[in-house]
Coordinates of C-alpha atoms and ligand atoms in Angstrom, one line a residue:
X1 CA 10.0 21.6 2.9
X2 CA 7.7 19.3 0.9
X3 CA 4.3 17.9 1.5
X4 CA 4.3 14.1 1.4
X5 CA 2.0 11.1 1.7
X6 CA 3.5 7.9 3.2
X7 CA 1.5 4.7 2.8
X8 CA 2.3 1.6 4.8
X9 CA 0.8 -1.8 3.8
X10 CA -0.3 -4.7 6.0
X11 CA 3.0 -6.4 6.6
X12 CA 4.6 -3.0 7.5
X13 CA 2.1 -2.6 10.4
X14 CA 1.7 -6.3 11.3
X15 CA 2.5 -5.9 15.0
X16 CA 3.5 -3.2 17.5
X17 CA 7.3 -3.5 16.7
X18 CA 6.6 -2.9 13.1
X19 CA 4.3 0.0 13.9
X20 CA 7.0 1.6 16.0
X21 CA 9.4 1.1 13.0
X22 CA 6.9 2.9 10.8
X23 CA 6.8 5.7 13.4
X24 CA 10.5 6.1 12.9
X25 CA 10.1 6.4 9.1
X26 CA 7.5 9.1 9.8
X27 CA 9.6 10.9 12.4
X28 CA 12.5 11.1 9.9
X29 CA 10.4 13.0 7.4
X30 CA 8.8 15.2 10.1
X31 CA 12.2 16.1 11.5
X32 CA 13.3 17.1 8.0
X33 CA 10.6 19.7 8.1
X34 CA 8.0 18.1 5.8
X35 CA 4.3 18.1 6.1
X36 CA 3.2 14.5 6.4
X37 CA 0.0 12.5 5.9
X38 CA 0.3 8.8 6.6
X39 CA -2.1 6.2 5.2
X40 CA -2.2 2.8 6.8
X41 CA -3.6 -0.7 6.0
X42 CA -4.9 -3.2 8.5
X43 CA -2.4 -5.6 10.1
X44 CA -1.6 -8.3 7.5
X45 CA -4.1 -11.1 7.6
X46 CA -6.7 -9.0 9.5
X47 CA -8.8 -8.1 6.5
X48 CA -9.0 -11.7 5.4
X49 CA -10.1 -12.7 8.9
X50 CA -12.8 -10.0 8.9
X51 CA -14.0 -11.0 5.4
X52 CA -14.2 -14.6 6.6
X53 CA -16.3 -13.6 9.6
X54 CA -18.8 -11.7 7.4
X55 CA -19.1 -14.8 5.2
X56 CA -19.7 -17.0 8.3
X57 CA -22.3 -14.6 9.5
X58 CA -24.1 -14.6 6.2
X59 CA -22.9 -16.0 2.9
X60 CA -25.0 -13.5 0.9
X61 CA -24.0 -10.7 3.2
X62 CA -25.3 -7.1 2.9
X63 CA -22.4 -5.1 1.4
X64 CA -23.0 -2.2 3.9
X65 CA -22.5 -4.4 6.9
X66 CA -19.5 -6.1 5.2
X67 CA -18.0 -2.6 4.9
X68 CA -18.8 -1.8 8.5
X69 CA -16.8 -4.9 9.6
X70 CA -13.9 -5.0 7.2
X71 CA -13.1 -1.2 7.6
X72 CA -12.3 -1.8 11.2
X73 CA -8.8 -3.2 10.6
X74 CA -7.6 0.2 9.4
X75 CA -9.3 2.0 12.3
X76 CA -7.1 0.0 14.7
X77 CA -3.8 0.6 12.9
X78 CA -4.4 4.3 12.4
X79 CA -5.0 4.8 16.1
X80 CA -2.0 2.7 17.1
X81 CA 0.3 4.5 14.8
X82 CA -0.9 7.9 16.1
X83 CA -0.2 6.7 19.6
X84 CA 3.3 5.4 18.6
X85 CA 4.0 8.7 17.0
X86 CA 2.8 10.7 20.1
X87 CA 5.0 8.5 22.2
X88 CA 8.1 9.6 20.3
X89 CA 7.2 13.3 20.6
X90 CA 5.3 13.7 17.3
X91 CA 2.0 15.6 17.2
X92 CA -0.2 13.1 15.4
X93 CA -3.9 12.5 15.0
X94 CA -5.8 9.6 13.4
X95 CA -8.5 10.1 10.8
X96 CA -11.2 7.7 9.7
X97 CA -12.5 8.0 6.1
X98 CA -15.8 9.6 7.3
X99 CA -14.0 12.2 9.4
X100 CA -12.1 13.8 6.5
X101 CA -14.4 13.1 4.6
X102 CA -13.3 10.8 1.8
X103 CA -16.6 10.7 -0.2
X104 CA -17.2 7.6 -2.4
X105 CA -19.9 6.3 -4.6
X106 CA -22.5 3.8 -3.5
X107 CA -20.7 0.6 -4.6
X108 CA -20.2 -0.9 -1.2
X109 CA -17.3 -3.3 -1.1
X110 CA -15.7 -1.8 -4.2
X111 CA -16.4 1.9 -3.9
X112 CA -14.7 4.6 -5.9
X113 CA -13.5 7.8 -4.4
X114 CA -15.4 10.8 -5.7
X115 CA -14.1 13.7 -3.7
X116 CA -11.8 14.4 -0.7
X117 CA -11.9 17.5 1.3
X118 CA -8.3 18.0 2.3
X119 CA -8.7 21.4 3.9
X120 CA -8.7 20.4 7.6
X121 CA -5.7 18.2 7.1
X122 CA -3.9 21.1 5.5
X123 CA -4.9 23.5 8.2
X124 CA -3.5 21.1 10.8
X125 CA -0.2 20.8 8.9
X126 CA 0.0 24.5 9.6
X127 CA -0.1 23.6 13.4
X128 CA 2.6 21.0 12.9
X129 CA 0.3 18.0 13.1
X130 CA 0.8 14.7 11.3
X131 CA -2.4 13.1 9.9
X132 CA -2.6 9.3 10.2
X133 CA -5.4 8.2 7.8
X134 CA -7.2 4.9 7.8
X135 CA -6.8 3.5 4.3
X136 CA -9.3 1.4 2.3
X137 CA -12.3 3.4 3.5
X138 CA -14.5 6.4 2.8
X139 CA -18.1 7.6 3.3
X140 CA -20.8 6.6 0.8
X141 CA -23.8 8.8 -0.3
X142 CA -25.9 6.8 2.1
X143 CA -23.8 8.2 5.0
X144 CA -22.3 4.8 5.7
X145 CA -18.7 3.5 5.6
X146 CA -17.7 2.3 2.2
X147 CA -14.6 0.2 1.4
X148 CA -12.5 0.5 -1.8
X149 CA -11.9 -3.1 -2.7
X150 CA -9.0 -5.3 -1.7
X151 CA -5.6 -3.5 -1.8
X152 CA -7.6 -0.2 -1.6
X153 CA -5.2 1.6 0.8
X154 CA -2.9 2.3 -2.1
X155 CA -5.8 4.2 -3.7
X156 CA -6.6 6.1 -0.5
X157 CA -2.9 7.2 -0.4
X158 CA -2.7 8.4 -4.0
X159 CA -6.2 10.1 -3.8
X160 CA -5.2 12.0 -0.7
X161 CA -1.9 13.0 -2.3
X162 CA -3.9 14.5 -5.2
X163 CA -6.4 16.2 -2.8
X164 CA -3.8 17.9 -0.7
X165 CA -1.5 18.6 -3.6
X166 CA 1.3 16.6 -2.1
X167 CA 4.7 16.7 -3.8
X168 CA 4.9 12.9 -3.8
X169 CA 3.3 9.7 -2.5
X170 CA 5.7 7.1 -1.1
X171 CA 4.2 3.5 -1.0
X172 CA 6.1 1.5 1.7
X173 CA 5.6 -2.2 1.3
X174 CA 7.3 -5.5 1.9
X175 CA 9.4 -5.4 -1.3
X176 CA 11.8 -2.6 -2.2
X177 CA 10.0 -1.7 -5.5
X178 CA 8.2 -3.0 -8.5
X179 CA 10.1 -5.9 -10.1
X180 CA 10.1 -7.4 -13.5
X181 CA 7.8 -10.1 -12.1
X182 CA 6.6 -11.1 -8.7
X183 CA 9.9 -11.8 -6.8
X184 CA 8.1 -14.5 -4.7
X185 CA 7.7 -16.5 -7.9
X186 CA 10.9 -15.7 -9.7
X187 CA 13.8 -14.9 -7.4
X188 CA 15.8 -13.7 -10.4
X189 CA 13.3 -10.9 -11.0
X190 CA 15.0 -7.4 -11.1
X191 CA 13.8 -4.2 -9.5
X192 CA 12.8 -1.6 -12.0
X193 CA 14.1 1.9 -11.3
X194 CA 11.2 3.5 -13.2
X195 CA 8.0 2.1 -14.8
X196 CA 5.6 4.1 -17.0
X197 CA 2.1 4.7 -15.7
X198 CA 0.6 2.7 -18.6
X199 CA 2.8 -0.3 -17.9
X200 CA 2.1 -0.2 -14.2
X201 CA -1.6 0.0 -15.0
X202 CA -1.3 -3.2 -17.1
X203 CA 0.9 -5.0 -14.6
X204 CA -1.6 -4.2 -11.8
X205 CA -4.7 -5.0 -13.7
X206 CA -3.2 -8.3 -15.0
X207 CA -2.4 -9.5 -11.5
X208 CA 0.6 -7.8 -9.9
X209 CA -0.9 -6.9 -6.6
X210 CA 1.9 -4.5 -5.5
X211 CA -0.4 -1.6 -6.3
X212 CA -4.2 -1.5 -6.6
X213 CA -5.2 -0.7 -10.2
X214 CA -7.2 2.3 -9.3
X215 CA -4.3 3.9 -7.4
X216 CA -2.3 3.8 -10.7
X217 CA -5.1 5.3 -12.6
X218 CA -5.4 8.2 -10.2
X219 CA -1.6 8.7 -10.1
X220 CA -1.6 8.9 -13.9
X221 CA -4.6 11.3 -14.1
X222 CA -3.5 13.6 -11.3
X223 CA 0.3 13.3 -12.0
X224 CA 1.1 12.1 -8.5
X225 CA 4.8 11.2 -8.3
X226 CA 4.5 7.7 -6.7
X227 CA 7.5 5.9 -5.4
X228 CA 7.3 2.2 -4.2
X229 CA 9.9 1.3 -1.5
X230 CA 10.4 -1.0 1.4
X231 CA 9.4 -0.2 5.0
X232 CA 12.0 -2.8 6.2
X233 CA 15.1 -0.7 5.7
X234 CA 16.6 1.0 8.7
X235 CA 14.6 4.2 8.9
X236 CA 17.6 6.2 10.1
X237 CA 20.2 4.9 7.7
X238 CA 22.0 7.7 5.8
X239 CA 20.1 9.0 2.7
X240 CA 16.8 7.3 3.6
X241 CA 15.0 10.6 3.5
X242 CA 16.3 11.7 0.1
X243 CA 13.8 11.4 -2.6
X244 CA 14.6 8.6 -5.1
X245 CA 17.8 7.7 -3.2
X246 CA 16.7 4.6 -1.3
X247 CA 16.1 1.5 -3.4
X248 CA 12.6 1.7 -5.0
X249 CA 10.6 2.3 -8.2
X250 CA 9.2 5.5 -9.5
X251 CA 5.9 5.3 -11.4
X252 CA 6.2 8.1 -14.0
X253 CA 5.5 9.3 -17.5
X254 CA 6.8 7.3 -20.3
X255 CA 8.9 10.3 -21.5
X256 CA 10.9 10.1 -18.3
X257 CA 12.2 6.6 -19.1
X258 CA 15.2 7.0 -21.4
X259 CA 16.0 3.4 -22.2
X260 CA 12.7 1.7 -22.8
X261 CA 13.0 -2.1 -23.0
X262 CA 10.7 -4.0 -25.4
X263 CA 9.2 -6.1 -22.5
X264 CA 9.1 -4.5 -19.0
X265 CA 7.5 -7.3 -16.9
X266 CA 5.5 -10.4 -16.6
X267 CA 2.3 -10.6 -14.5
X268 CA 0.0 -13.5 -13.6
X269 CA -3.5 -13.8 -12.3
X270 CA -4.7 -17.0 -10.7
X271 CA -8.2 -18.4 -10.3
X272 CA -9.4 -17.8 -13.8
X273 CA -12.2 -20.0 -15.3
X274 CA -13.2 -20.6 -18.9
X275 CA -16.8 -21.0 -20.0
X276 CA -17.6 -22.3 -23.5
X277 CA -21.0 -22.2 -25.2
X278 CA -21.2 -24.8 -27.9
X279 CA -23.2 -24.5 -31.1
X280 CA -25.0 -21.3 -30.6
X281 CA -26.8 -19.4 -33.3
X282 CA -24.5 -17.3 -35.4
X283 CA -26.6 -14.2 -35.9
X284 CA -26.6 -10.5 -34.8
X285 CA -27.6 -10.0 -31.1
X286 CA -26.1 -13.2 -29.7
X287 CA -23.1 -11.6 -28.1
X288 CA -25.3 -8.9 -26.6
X289 CA -27.7 -11.7 -25.2
X290 CA -24.7 -13.4 -23.5
X291 CA -22.6 -10.5 -22.2
X292 CA -25.3 -8.0 -21.4
X293 CA -26.9 -10.2 -18.6
X294 CA -23.4 -11.2 -17.3
X295 CA -22.5 -7.5 -17.0
X296 CA -25.7 -6.8 -15.2
X297 CA -24.8 -9.5 -12.8
X298 CA -21.5 -7.7 -12.2
X299 CA -19.5 -10.6 -13.6
X300 CA -16.2 -9.5 -15.1
X301 CA -15.8 -11.2 -18.4
X302 CA -12.2 -11.1 -19.7
X303 CA -10.8 -13.0 -22.7
X304 CA -13.5 -13.6 -25.4
X305 CA -12.9 -16.0 -28.3
X306 CA -15.6 -16.7 -31.0
X307 CA -14.9 -19.4 -33.6
X308 CA -15.9 -18.9 -37.2
X309 CA -18.9 -21.1 -37.9
X310 CA -18.5 -24.0 -40.2
X311 CA -21.8 -23.8 -41.9
X312 CA -22.7 -20.1 -41.3
X313 CA -25.5 -20.9 -38.8
X314 CA -23.8 -22.2 -35.6
X315 CA -20.7 -21.1 -33.7
X316 CA -18.8 -21.6 -30.4
X317 CA -18.1 -18.8 -27.9
X318 CA -15.5 -19.1 -25.2
X319 CA -14.6 -16.5 -22.5
X320 CA -13.1 -16.3 -19.1
X321 CA -14.5 -15.1 -15.7
X322 CA -13.0 -15.2 -12.2
X323 CA -13.3 -18.7 -10.8
X324 CA -15.4 -17.4 -7.9
X325 CA -18.1 -16.2 -10.4
X326 CA -18.5 -19.4 -12.4
X327 CA -21.7 -20.7 -10.6
X328 CA -23.3 -17.3 -10.9
X329 CA -22.3 -17.0 -14.6
X330 CA -23.7 -20.5 -15.4
X331 CA -27.0 -19.6 -13.8
X332 CA -27.2 -16.3 -15.7
X333 CA -26.4 -18.1 -19.0
X334 CA -28.9 -21.0 -18.4
X335 CA -31.6 -18.4 -17.8
X336 CA -30.7 -16.9 -21.2
X337 CA -30.7 -20.3 -23.0
X338 CA -33.8 -19.6 -25.1
X339 CA -32.5 -16.3 -26.3
X340 CA -28.9 -17.5 -27.0
X341 CA -29.9 -20.9 -28.2
X342 CA -26.7 -22.9 -27.4
X343 CA -26.5 -26.7 -27.2
X344 CA -24.2 -27.2 -24.1
X345 CA -22.2 -25.2 -21.7
X346 CA -18.7 -26.4 -20.6
X347 CA -16.6 -24.9 -18.0
X348 CA -13.1 -25.3 -16.5
X349 CA -11.7 -23.7 -13.4
X350 CA -8.2 -23.4 -11.9
X351 CA -6.7 -21.6 -14.9
X352 CA -4.1 -18.9 -14.8
X353 CA -3.6 -15.9 -17.1
X354 CA 0.1 -15.0 -17.7
X355 CA 0.8 -11.6 -19.3
X356 CA 3.8 -10.0 -21.0
X357 CA 3.8 -6.2 -20.7
X358 CA 5.9 -3.5 -22.3
X359 CA 5.4 -0.2 -24.1
X360 CA 8.3 -1.2 -26.4
X361 CA 6.1 -3.8 -28.0
X362 CA 4.3 -1.1 -29.9
X363 CA 7.2 -0.8 -32.2
X364 CA 8.5 -4.4 -32.2
X365 CA 7.1 -7.4 -34.1
X366 CA 7.6 -11.0 -33.0
X367 CA 7.2 -10.5 -29.3
X368 CA 4.1 -12.8 -29.1
X369 CA 5.7 -15.4 -31.3
X370 CA 8.7 -15.8 -28.9
X371 CA 6.3 -16.3 -26.1
X372 CA 4.3 -19.0 -27.9
X373 CA 7.5 -20.8 -28.9
X374 CA 9.0 -20.7 -25.4
X375 CA 5.8 -22.1 -23.8
X376 CA 5.6 -24.8 -26.5
X377 CA 9.1 -25.9 -25.7
X378 CA 8.1 -26.4 -22.1
X379 CA 5.0 -28.4 -23.2
X380 CA 2.6 -25.8 -21.9
X381 CA -0.7 -25.7 -23.8
X382 CA -2.3 -22.4 -24.6
X383 CA -6.0 -22.2 -24.1
X384 CA -6.7 -18.6 -25.2
X385 CA -4.7 -15.5 -26.2
X386 CA -5.5 -11.8 -26.2
X387 CA -3.3 -8.9 -27.2
X388 CA -3.2 -5.2 -27.1
X389 CA -0.5 -2.9 -28.3
X390 CA 1.4 -3.1 -25.0
X391 CA 0.5 -6.6 -23.7
X392 CA 0.0 -10.2 -24.5
X393 CA -2.1 -12.4 -22.2
X394 CA -2.1 -16.2 -22.4
X395 CA -4.5 -18.5 -20.6
X396 CA -3.0 -21.8 -19.4
X397 CA -3.6 -24.6 -16.9
X398 CA -3.0 -23.4 -13.3
X399 CA -0.4 -26.1 -12.6
X400 CA 2.0 -24.4 -15.1
X401 CA 1.7 -20.9 -13.6
X402 CA 5.1 -20.7 -12.1
X403 CA 6.9 -22.5 -14.9
X404 CA 5.2 -20.1 -17.5
X405 CA 6.2 -17.0 -15.5
X406 CA 9.8 -18.1 -15.2
X407 CA 10.0 -19.2 -18.8
X408 CA 8.7 -15.9 -20.2
X409 CA 10.8 -13.9 -17.7
X410 CA 13.9 -15.6 -19.1
X411 CA 12.9 -15.5 -22.8
X412 CA 12.7 -11.7 -22.8
X413 CA 16.0 -11.4 -20.9
X414 CA 14.5 -9.9 -17.8
X415 CA 16.7 -11.9 -15.4
X416 CA 19.8 -10.3 -16.8
X417 CA 20.5 -6.9 -15.2
Ligands
ADP1 P1 1.0 -4.2 1.1 O1 0.5 -5.1 2.2 O2 2.2 -3.4 1.5 O3 0.0 -3.4 0.3 P2 0.9 -6.2 -1.0 O4 1.0 -7.6 -0.5 O5 -0.4 -5.7 -1.4 O6 1.6 -5.3 0.0 O7 1.9 -6.1 -2.3 C1 3.2 -6.4 -2.2 C2 3.4 -7.8 -2.9 O8 3.2 -7.7 -4.3 C3 4.8 -8.3 -2.8 O9 5.1 -9.0 -1.6 C4 4.9 -9.2 -4.0 O10 4.8 -10.6 -3.6 C5 3.7 -8.9 -4.8 N1 4.1 -8.6 -6.2 C6 3.5 -9.1 -7.3 N2 4.0 -8.7 -8.4 C7 5.0 -7.9 -8.1 C8 6.0 -7.1 -8.8 N3 6.0 -7.2 -10.2 N4 6.9 -6.4 -8.2 C9 6.9 -6.4 -6.8 N5 6.0 -7.0 -6.1 C10 5.1 -7.8 -6.7
LIG2 N1 -6.5 -4.0 4.3 C1 -7.1 -4.0 2.9 C2 -6.8 -5.3 2.2 O1 -6.2 -6.2 2.8 C3 -6.6 -2.8 2.2 C4 -5.1 -2.8 1.9 O2 -4.4 -3.4 2.6 O3 -4.7 -2.0 1.0 O4 -7.3 -5.5 1.1
MG3 MG1 -1.5 -4.0 -1.1

């Protein structure tokens, strides 16, 4: 007997037939004698609809009321799945975040889980009950529903797995694992059998939305064995209940991966924007005067490039922010104009950041150079570059996103099995 968490994303619970299919996956594990907690997302498209309603009601909406609205999608699917399970003879009960409780911080709309009391769930496992938990939500210190940011049900699942000391966390989604790049962009992408926590963390934070970044962080810290697999396989096909047997990807320690490739995957993030401050004073304190106020306004600054100044007194500073934050950033910067002393601000939206990721890069030179050469051969202009020991990120015009992903995917031989 094992204790397992099974998480099902939006497409996996998109309608009643799919919810019944999920119930069969759960029944298979229960029949095998396991203790099961299920975490569900809202039906696909539902959260977008709810978000749009809050914007319609009030563009500068109160984040607490936003949370009250958007958390409702998961309330519906958790109840429906509990009913579908009961209907096939499984003792199941739904749980909202506040009932467990899953305690979070006060950052409504992007809250972090602080603590989960798993004792009642564990007590009920002893009575043979399956827990169906609404993902994406918890209870803030103000006693109000708090949501965990888009894609947050992955994080709910891994956090619950850690809290109840589950043997593993299975993430069921609409692809049968983590691929070398988004299979919707590059059909030649290959499924990875295993991927190291650190690489998955980079893939997720650089745009691969198959797992929320925070869920990977938690899996790494709490050593949760996390397996990404498809909910669309026949739940009762032979071997479906055997761990690591069905097609899927295990997120694991780097030591568990015997043959480490130099490059593991390519990720991309759309809707990036670049802001340039021209001819600003080249003296101590200027960067602090720019990026301090942007951070206080909760604007996530990413790639930063500062030119060397020609005459030692003036320089240019260029950085990226999410497209949706450009107007806010421009306002913050213009408010700082006296302190920063720039001549003009320029900005460009609709850019995309394409990243090459792999732990093997630590010990290989020339990985970046091959990327630059390949993009040049396709006539793709590079606007900014950042690197770390296990990734290279390149900013380009959004129109070239797919071409760049496919080009890099092929340059590193990722489309060959
Ligand atoms: P869910 O609703 O189950 O949480 P998501 O839509 O959040 O599913 O995540 C799954 C999607 O992630 C896939 O349909 C795929 O298009 C996308 N994706 C992006 N990068 C990758 C990748 N490297 N491997 C697998 N899927 C990826
Ligand atoms: N329903 C939420 C979203 O669409 C959470 C999730 O699906 O993980 O972002
Ligand atoms: Mg998701």
